[in-house]
mmCIF file of C-alpha atoms and ligand atoms in Angstrom:
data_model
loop_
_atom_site.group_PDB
_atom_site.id
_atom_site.type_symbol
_atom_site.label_atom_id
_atom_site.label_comp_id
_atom_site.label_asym_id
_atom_site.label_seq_id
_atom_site.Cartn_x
_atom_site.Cartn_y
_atom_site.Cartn_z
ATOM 1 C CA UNK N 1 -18.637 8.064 -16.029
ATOM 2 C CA UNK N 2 -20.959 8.480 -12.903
ATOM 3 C CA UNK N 3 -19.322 9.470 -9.899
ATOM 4 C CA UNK N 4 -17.937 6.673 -7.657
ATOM 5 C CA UNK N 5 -18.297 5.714 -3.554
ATOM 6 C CA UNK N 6 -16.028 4.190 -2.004
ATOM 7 C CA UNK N 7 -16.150 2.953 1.579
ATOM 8 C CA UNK N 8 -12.992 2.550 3.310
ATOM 9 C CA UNK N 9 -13.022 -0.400 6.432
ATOM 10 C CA UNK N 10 -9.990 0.758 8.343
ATOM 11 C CA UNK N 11 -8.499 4.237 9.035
ATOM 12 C CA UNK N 12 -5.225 3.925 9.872
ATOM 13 C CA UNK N 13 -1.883 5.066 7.801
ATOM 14 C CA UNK N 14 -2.486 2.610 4.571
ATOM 15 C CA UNK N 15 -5.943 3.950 4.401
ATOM 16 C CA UNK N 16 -4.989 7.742 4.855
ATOM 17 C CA UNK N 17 -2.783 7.188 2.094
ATOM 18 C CA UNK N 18 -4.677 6.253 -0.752
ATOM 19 C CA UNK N 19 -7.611 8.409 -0.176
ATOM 20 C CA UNK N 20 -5.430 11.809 0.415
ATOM 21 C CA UNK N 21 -3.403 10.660 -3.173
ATOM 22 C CA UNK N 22 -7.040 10.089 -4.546
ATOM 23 C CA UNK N 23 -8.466 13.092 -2.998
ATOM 24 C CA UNK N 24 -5.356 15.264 -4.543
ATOM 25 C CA UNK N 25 -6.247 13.612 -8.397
ATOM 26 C CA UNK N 26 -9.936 12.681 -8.428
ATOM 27 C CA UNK N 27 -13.041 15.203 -7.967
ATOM 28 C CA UNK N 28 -15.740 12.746 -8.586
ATOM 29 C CA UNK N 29 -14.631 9.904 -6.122
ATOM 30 C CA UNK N 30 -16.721 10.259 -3.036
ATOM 31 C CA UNK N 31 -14.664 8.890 0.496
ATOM 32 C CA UNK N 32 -16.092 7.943 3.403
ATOM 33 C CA UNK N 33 -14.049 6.507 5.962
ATOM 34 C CA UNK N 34 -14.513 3.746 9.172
ATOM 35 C CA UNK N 35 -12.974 2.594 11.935
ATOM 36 C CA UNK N 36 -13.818 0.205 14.866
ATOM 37 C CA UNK N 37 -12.684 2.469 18.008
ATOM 38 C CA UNK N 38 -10.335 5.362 17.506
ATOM 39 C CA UNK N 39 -13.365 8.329 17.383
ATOM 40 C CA UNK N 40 -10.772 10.579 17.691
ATOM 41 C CA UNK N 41 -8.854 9.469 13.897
ATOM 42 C CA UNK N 42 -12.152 9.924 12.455
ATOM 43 C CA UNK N 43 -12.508 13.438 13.954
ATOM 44 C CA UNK N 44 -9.032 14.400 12.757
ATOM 45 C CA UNK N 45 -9.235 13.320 9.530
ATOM 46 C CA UNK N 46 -12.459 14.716 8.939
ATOM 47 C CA UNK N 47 -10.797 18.020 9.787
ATOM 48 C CA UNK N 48 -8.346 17.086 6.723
ATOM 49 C CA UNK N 49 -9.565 15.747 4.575
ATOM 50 C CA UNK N 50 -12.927 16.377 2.164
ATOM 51 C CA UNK N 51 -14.278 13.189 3.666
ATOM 52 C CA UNK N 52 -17.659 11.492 5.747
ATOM 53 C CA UNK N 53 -16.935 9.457 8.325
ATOM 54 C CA UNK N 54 -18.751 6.697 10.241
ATOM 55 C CA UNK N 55 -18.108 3.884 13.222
ATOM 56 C CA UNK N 56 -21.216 1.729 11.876
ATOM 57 C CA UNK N 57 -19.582 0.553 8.125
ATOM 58 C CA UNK N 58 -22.693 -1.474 7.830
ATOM 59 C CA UNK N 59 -25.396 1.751 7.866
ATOM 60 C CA UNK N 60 -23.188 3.143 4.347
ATOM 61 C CA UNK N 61 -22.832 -0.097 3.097
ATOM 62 C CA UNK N 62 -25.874 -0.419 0.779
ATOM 63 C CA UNK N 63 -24.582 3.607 -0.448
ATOM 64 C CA UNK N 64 -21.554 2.586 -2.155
ATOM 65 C CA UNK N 65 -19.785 1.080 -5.494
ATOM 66 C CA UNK N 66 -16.790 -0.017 -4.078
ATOM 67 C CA UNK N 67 -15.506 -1.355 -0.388
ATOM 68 C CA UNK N 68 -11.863 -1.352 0.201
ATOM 69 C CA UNK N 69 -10.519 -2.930 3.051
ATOM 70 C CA UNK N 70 -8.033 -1.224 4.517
ATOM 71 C CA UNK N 71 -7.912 -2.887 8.447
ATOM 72 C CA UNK N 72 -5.603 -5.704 9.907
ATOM 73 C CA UNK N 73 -5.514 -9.064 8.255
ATOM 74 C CA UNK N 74 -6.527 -9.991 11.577
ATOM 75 C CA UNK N 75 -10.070 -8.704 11.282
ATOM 76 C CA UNK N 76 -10.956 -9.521 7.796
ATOM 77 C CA UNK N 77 -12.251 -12.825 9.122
ATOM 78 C CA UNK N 78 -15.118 -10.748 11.160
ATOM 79 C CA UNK N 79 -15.506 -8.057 8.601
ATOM 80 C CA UNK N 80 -15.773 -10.014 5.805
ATOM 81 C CA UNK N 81 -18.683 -12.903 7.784
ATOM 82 C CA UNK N 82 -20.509 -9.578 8.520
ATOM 83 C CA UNK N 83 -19.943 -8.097 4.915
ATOM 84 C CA UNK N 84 -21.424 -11.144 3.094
ATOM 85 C CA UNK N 85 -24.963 -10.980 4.329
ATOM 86 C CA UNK N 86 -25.616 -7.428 3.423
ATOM 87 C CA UNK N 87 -22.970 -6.926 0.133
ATOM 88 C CA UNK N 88 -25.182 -6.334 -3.125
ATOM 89 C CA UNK N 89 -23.789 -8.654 -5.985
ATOM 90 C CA UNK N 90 -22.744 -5.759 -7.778
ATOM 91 C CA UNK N 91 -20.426 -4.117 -5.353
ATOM 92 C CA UNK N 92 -16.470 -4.220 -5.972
ATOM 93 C CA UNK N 93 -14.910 -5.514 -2.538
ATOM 94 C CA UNK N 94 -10.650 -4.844 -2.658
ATOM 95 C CA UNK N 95 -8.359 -5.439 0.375
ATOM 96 C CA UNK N 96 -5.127 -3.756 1.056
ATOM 97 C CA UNK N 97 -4.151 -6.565 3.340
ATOM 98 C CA UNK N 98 -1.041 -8.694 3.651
ATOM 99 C CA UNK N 99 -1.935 -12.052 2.704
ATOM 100 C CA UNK N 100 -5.597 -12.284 1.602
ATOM 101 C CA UNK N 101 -6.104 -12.578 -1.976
ATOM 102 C CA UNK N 102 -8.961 -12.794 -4.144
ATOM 103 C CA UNK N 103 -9.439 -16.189 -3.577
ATOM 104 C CA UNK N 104 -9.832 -15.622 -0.130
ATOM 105 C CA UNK N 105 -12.256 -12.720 -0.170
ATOM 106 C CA UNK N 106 -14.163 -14.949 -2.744
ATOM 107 C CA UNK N 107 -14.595 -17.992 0.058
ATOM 108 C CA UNK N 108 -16.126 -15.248 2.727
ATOM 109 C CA UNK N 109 -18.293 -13.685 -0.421
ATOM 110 C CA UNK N 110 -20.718 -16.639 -1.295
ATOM 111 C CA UNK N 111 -22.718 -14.760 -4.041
ATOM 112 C CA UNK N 112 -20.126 -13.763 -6.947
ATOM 113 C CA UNK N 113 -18.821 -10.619 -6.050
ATOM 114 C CA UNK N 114 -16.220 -9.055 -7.429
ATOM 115 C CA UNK N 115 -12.689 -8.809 -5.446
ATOM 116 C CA UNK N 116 -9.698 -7.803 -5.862
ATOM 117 C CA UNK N 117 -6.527 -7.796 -4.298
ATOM 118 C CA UNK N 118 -4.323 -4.503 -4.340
ATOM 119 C CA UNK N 119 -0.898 -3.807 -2.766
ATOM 120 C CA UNK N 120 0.264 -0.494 -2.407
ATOM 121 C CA UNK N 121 2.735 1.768 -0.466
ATOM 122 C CA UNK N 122 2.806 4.612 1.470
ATOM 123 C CA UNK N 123 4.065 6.448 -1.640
ATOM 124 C CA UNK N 124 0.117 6.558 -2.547
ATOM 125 C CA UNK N 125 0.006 9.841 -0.780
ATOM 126 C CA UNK N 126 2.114 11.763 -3.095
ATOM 127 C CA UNK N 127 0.415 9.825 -5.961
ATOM 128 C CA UNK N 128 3.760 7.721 -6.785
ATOM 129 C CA UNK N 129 3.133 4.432 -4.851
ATOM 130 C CA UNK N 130 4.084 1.632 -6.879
ATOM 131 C CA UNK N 131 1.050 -1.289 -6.878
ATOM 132 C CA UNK N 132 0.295 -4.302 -7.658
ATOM 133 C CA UNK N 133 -2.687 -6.016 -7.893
ATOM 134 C CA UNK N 134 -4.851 -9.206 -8.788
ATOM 135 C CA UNK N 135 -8.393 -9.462 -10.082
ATOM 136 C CA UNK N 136 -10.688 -12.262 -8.318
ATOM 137 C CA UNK N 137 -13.033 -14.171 -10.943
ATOM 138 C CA UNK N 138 -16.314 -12.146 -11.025
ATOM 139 C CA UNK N 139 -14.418 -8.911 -12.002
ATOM 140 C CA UNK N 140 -16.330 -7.261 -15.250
ATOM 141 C CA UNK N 141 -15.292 -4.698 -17.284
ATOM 142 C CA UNK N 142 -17.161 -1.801 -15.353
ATOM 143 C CA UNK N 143 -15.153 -3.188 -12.053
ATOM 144 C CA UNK N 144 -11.803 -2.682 -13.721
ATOM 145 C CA UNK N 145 -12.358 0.712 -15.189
ATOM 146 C CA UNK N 146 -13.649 2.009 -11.329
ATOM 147 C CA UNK N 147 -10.092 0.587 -10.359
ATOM 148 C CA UNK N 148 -8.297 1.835 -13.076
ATOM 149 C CA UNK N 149 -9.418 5.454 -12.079
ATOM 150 C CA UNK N 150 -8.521 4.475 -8.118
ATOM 151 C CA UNK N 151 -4.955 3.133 -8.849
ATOM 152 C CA UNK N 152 -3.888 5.429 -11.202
ATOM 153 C CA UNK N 153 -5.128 8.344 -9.026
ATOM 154 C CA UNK N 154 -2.042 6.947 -6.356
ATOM 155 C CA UNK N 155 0.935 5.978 -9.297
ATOM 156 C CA UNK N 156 2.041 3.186 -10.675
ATOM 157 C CA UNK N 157 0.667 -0.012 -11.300
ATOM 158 C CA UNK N 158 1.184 -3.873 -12.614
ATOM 159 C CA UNK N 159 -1.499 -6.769 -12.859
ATOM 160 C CA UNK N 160 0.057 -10.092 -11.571
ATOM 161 C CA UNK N 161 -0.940 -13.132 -10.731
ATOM 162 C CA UNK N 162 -2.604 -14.282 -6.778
ATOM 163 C CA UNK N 163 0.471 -15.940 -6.375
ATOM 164 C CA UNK N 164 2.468 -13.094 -7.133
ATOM 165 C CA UNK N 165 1.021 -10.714 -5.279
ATOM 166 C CA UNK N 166 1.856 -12.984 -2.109
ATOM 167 C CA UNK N 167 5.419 -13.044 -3.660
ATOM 168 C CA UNK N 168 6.093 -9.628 -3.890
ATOM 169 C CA UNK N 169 4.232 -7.983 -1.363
ATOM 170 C CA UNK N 170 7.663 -7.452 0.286
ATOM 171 C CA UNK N 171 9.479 -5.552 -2.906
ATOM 172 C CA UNK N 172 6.413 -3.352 -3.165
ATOM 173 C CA UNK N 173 4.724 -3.021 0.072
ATOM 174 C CA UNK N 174 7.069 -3.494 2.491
ATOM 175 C CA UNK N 175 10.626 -2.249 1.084
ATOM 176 C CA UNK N 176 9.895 0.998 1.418
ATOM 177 C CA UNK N 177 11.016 0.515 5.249
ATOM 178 C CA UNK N 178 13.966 -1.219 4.228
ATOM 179 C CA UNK N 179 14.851 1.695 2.273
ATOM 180 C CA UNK N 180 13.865 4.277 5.145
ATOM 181 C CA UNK N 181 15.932 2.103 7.430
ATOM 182 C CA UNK N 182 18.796 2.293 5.087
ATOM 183 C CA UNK N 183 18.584 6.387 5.164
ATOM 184 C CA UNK N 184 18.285 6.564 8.995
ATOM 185 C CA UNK N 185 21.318 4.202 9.018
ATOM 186 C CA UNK N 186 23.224 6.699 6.822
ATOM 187 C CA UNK N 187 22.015 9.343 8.925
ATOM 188 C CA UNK N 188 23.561 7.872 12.046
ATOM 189 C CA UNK N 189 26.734 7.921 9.958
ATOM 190 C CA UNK N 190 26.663 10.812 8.933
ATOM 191 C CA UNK N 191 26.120 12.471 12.143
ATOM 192 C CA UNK N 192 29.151 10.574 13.858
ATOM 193 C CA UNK N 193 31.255 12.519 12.138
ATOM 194 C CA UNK N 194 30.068 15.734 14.001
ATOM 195 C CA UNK N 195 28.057 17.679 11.665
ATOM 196 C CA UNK N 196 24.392 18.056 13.238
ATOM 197 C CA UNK N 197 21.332 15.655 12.897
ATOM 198 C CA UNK N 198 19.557 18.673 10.920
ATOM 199 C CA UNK N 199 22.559 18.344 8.517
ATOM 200 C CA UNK N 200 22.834 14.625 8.318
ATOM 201 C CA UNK N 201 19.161 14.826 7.337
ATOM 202 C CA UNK N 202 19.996 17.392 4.080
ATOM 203 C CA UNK N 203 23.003 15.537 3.030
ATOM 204 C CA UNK N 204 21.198 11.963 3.101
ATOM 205 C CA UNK N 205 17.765 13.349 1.954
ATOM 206 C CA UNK N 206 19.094 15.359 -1.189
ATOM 207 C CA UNK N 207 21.508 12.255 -1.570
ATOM 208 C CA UNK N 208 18.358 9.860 -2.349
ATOM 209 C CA UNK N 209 16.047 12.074 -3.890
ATOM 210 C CA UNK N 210 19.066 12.726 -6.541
ATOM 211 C CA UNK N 211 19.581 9.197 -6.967
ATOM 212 C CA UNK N 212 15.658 8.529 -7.567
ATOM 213 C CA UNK N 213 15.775 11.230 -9.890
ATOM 214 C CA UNK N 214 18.620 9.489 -11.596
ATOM 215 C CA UNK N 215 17.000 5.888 -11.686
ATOM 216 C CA UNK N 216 14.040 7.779 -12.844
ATOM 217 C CA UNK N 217 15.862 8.709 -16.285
ATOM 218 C CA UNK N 218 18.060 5.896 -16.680
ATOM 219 C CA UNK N 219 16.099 3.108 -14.900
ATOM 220 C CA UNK N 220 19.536 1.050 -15.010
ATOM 221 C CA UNK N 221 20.825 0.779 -11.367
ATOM 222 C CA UNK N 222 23.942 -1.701 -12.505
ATOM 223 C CA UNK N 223 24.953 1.588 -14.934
ATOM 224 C CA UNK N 224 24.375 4.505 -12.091
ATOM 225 C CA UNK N 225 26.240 2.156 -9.459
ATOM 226 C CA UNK N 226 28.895 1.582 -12.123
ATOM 227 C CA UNK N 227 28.906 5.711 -12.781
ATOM 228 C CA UNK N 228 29.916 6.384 -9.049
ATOM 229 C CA UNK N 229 32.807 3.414 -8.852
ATOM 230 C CA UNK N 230 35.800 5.100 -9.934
ATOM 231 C CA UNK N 231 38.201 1.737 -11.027
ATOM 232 C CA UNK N 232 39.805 0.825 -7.774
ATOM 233 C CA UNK N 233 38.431 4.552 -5.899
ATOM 234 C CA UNK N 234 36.969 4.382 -2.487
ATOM 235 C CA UNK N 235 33.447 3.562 -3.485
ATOM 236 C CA UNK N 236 34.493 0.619 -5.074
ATOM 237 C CA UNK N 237 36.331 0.157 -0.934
ATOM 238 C CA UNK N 238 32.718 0.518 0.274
ATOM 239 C CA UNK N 239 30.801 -1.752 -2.407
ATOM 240 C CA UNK N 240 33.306 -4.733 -1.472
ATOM 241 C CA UNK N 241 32.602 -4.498 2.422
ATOM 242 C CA UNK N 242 29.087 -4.678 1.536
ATOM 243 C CA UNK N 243 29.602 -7.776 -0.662
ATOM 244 C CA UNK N 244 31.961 -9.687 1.804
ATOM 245 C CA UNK N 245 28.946 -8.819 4.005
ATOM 246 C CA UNK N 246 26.799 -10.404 2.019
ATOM 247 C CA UNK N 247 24.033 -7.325 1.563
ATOM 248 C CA UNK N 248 22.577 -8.951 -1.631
ATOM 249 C CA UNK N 249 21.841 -12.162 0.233
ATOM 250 C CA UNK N 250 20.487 -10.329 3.609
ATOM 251 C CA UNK N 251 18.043 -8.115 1.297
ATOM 252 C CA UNK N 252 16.783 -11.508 -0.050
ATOM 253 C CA UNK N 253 16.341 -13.215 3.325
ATOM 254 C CA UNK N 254 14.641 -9.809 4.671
ATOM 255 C CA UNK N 255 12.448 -10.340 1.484
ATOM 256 C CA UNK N 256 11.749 -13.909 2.310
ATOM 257 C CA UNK N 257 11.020 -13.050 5.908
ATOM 258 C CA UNK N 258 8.505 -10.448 4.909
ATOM 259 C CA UNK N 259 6.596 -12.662 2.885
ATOM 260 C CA UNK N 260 6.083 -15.642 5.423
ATOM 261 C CA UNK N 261 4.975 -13.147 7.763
ATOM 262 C CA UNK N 262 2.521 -11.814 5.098
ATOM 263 C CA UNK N 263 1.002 -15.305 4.413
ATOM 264 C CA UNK N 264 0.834 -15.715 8.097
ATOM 265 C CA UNK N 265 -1.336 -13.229 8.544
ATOM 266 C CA UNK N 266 -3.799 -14.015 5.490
ATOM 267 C CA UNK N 267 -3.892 -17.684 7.112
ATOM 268 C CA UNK N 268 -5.018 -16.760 10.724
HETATM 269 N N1 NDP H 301 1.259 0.482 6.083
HETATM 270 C C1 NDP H 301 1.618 0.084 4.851
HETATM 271 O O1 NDP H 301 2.615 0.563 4.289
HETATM 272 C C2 NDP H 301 0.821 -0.958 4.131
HETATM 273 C C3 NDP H 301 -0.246 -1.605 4.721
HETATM 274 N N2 NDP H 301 -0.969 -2.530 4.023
HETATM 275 C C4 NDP H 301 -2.124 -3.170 4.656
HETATM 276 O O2 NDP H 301 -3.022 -2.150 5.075
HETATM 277 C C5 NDP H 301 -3.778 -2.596 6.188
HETATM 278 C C6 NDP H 301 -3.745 -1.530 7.270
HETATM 279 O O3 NDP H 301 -2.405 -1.335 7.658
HETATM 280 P P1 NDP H 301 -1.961 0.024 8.357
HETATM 281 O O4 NDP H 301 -2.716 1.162 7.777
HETATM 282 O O5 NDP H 301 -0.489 0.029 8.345
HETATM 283 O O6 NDP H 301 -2.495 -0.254 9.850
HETATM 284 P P2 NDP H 301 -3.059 0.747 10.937
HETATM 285 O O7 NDP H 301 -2.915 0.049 12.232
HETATM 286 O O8 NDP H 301 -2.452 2.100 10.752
HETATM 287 O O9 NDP H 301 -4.622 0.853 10.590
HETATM 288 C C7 NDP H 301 -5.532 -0.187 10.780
HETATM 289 C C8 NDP H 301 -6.942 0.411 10.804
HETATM 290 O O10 NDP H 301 -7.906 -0.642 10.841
HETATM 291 C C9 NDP H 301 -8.879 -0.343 11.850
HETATM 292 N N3 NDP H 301 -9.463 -1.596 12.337
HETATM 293 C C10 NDP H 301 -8.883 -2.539 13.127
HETATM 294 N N4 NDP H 301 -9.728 -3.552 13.336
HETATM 295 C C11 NDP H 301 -10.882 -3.248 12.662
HETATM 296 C C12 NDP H 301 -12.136 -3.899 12.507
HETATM 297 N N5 NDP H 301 -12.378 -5.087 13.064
HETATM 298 N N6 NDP H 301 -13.074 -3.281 11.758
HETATM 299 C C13 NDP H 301 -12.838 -2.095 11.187
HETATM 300 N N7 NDP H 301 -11.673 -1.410 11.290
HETATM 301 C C14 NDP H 301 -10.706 -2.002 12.029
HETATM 302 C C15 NDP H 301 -8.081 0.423 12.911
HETATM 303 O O11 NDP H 301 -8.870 1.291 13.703
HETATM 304 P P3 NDP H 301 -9.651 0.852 15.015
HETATM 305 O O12 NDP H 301 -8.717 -0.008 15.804
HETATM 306 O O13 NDP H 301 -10.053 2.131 15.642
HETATM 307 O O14 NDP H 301 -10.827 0.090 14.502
HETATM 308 C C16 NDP H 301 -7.212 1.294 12.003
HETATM 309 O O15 NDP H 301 -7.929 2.427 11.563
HETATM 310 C C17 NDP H 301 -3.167 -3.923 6.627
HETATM 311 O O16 NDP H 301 -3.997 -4.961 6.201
HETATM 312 C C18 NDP H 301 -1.819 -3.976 5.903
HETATM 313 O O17 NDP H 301 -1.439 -5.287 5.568
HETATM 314 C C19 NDP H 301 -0.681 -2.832 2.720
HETATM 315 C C20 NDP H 301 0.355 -2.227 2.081
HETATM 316 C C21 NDP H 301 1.212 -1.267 2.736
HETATM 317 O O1 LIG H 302 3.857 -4.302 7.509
HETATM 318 C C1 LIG H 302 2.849 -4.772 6.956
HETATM 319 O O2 LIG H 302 2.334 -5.834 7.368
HETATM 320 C C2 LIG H 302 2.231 -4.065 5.791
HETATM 321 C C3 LIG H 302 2.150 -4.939 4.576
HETATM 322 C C4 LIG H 302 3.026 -4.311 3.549
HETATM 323 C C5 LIG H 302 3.522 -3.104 4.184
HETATM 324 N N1 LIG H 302 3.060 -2.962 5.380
#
């Protein structure tokens, strides 16, 4: 397969992401990166990274195979009006951003090119984000084995519907911070009871990466949970404050919330 171009619209920690986990798998993908203001980024990353970079997306534009959109929802709408006068019909066009799917690209892209809508984590840069994605309707064959080689390159992956993608953009996208947020919250625990912040950080860190390392063999979270609840034991004390507490229903609202914010932004 000839070696592939790919020019990335935004520069900021999404973007860094994905090309440092493709960067660390793939020798014959070819980065070059843009941003609107922030000369410095560009300078650092450059330093970094084996990478061009550029303020004027437009003068590489006509260089590349694929364009991946990795700025704002906000300033797709400008991007996008710009993109479609100059975008050959052959060039693969995918967004990273909340809330605009393929069908969207596909009403600023007048002359059948082919979109696609991906939604990955942070986890890209260690090459174990998990992402999902939708195809947009001029995808061909050679369009889904270039992103095939990108999305492998950063983990895990699952095709889904437009509609889906909107609906779980929180699960996959966003509840990484949930997670991080429940760590720092077990950190401030932890610390309270006067062992140091450098120690709270070991016991909580170790204390998660075992318990991915568990789900990652058994991949049955009801069994593991069920492992660690000794019949009537003090975990089983914990699990029930959580429950009167209604945890289960405040993930789902926090996964609700995320998603009307997402379609929000794809709507502006
Ligand atoms: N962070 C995450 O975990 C995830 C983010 N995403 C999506 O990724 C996208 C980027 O998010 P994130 O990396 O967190 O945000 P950042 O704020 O870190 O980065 C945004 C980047 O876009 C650039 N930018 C802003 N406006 C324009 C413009 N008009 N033209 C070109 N570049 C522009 C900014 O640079 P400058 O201002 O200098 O132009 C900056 O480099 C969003 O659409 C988000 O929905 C998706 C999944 C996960
Ligand atoms: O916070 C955001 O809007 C982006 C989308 C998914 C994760 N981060």
């Amino acid at each position: 397969m000839k070696d592939i171009h790919i020019l990335f619209i935004g520069a900021g920690r999404m973007a860094e992401a994905i090309f440092s986990g493709i960067l660390q798998k793939e020798k014959d993908i070819h980065i070059t990166v843009s941003n609107e203001k922030d000369v410095q980024r560009l300078k650092s990353l450059k330093e970094q990274y084996e990478i061009n970079t550029t303020t004027d997306w437009l003068s590489v534009l006509h260089e590349v195979d694929v364009v991946l959109l990795a700025c704002p929802p906000s300033a797709h709408d400008e991007v996008l009006t710009k993109m479609n006068t100059h975008i050959r019909s052959n060039q693969f066009v995918i967004t990273v951003a909340a809330g605009i799917g393929p069908s969207t690209l596909e009403r600023y892209l007048t002359d059948k090119t082919p979109v696609a809508w991906l939604m990955p984590n942070t986890a890209a840069d260690v090459g174990k984000s998990m992402s999902i994605y939708a195809f947009g309707k001029h995808v061909k064959n050679e369009h889904v084995v270039h992103f095939n080689k990108i999305v492998s390159a950063i983990g895990a992956s699952e095709q889904l519907s437009e509609q889906q993608v909107h609906d779980l953009t929180a699960i996959t996208g966003s509840a990484p911070a949930f997670l991080y947020h429940f760590i720092e919250s077990l950190e401030d625990s932890a610390h309270t009871y006067g062992i140091t912040k450098k120690q709270a950080r070991k016991l909580v860190t170790e204390m998660i990466i075992g318990s991915a390392a568990m789900l990652d063999k058994h991949r049955d979270p009801m069994k593991l949970r069920d492992q660690v609840t000794s019949p009537g034991g003090a975990t089983a004390a914990g699990l029930s404050l959580l429950a009167e507490n209604q945890f289960a229903t405040l993930i789902n609202k926090a996964v609700q919330a995320t998603n009307e914010r997402a379609k929000q932004q794809g709507n502006k």
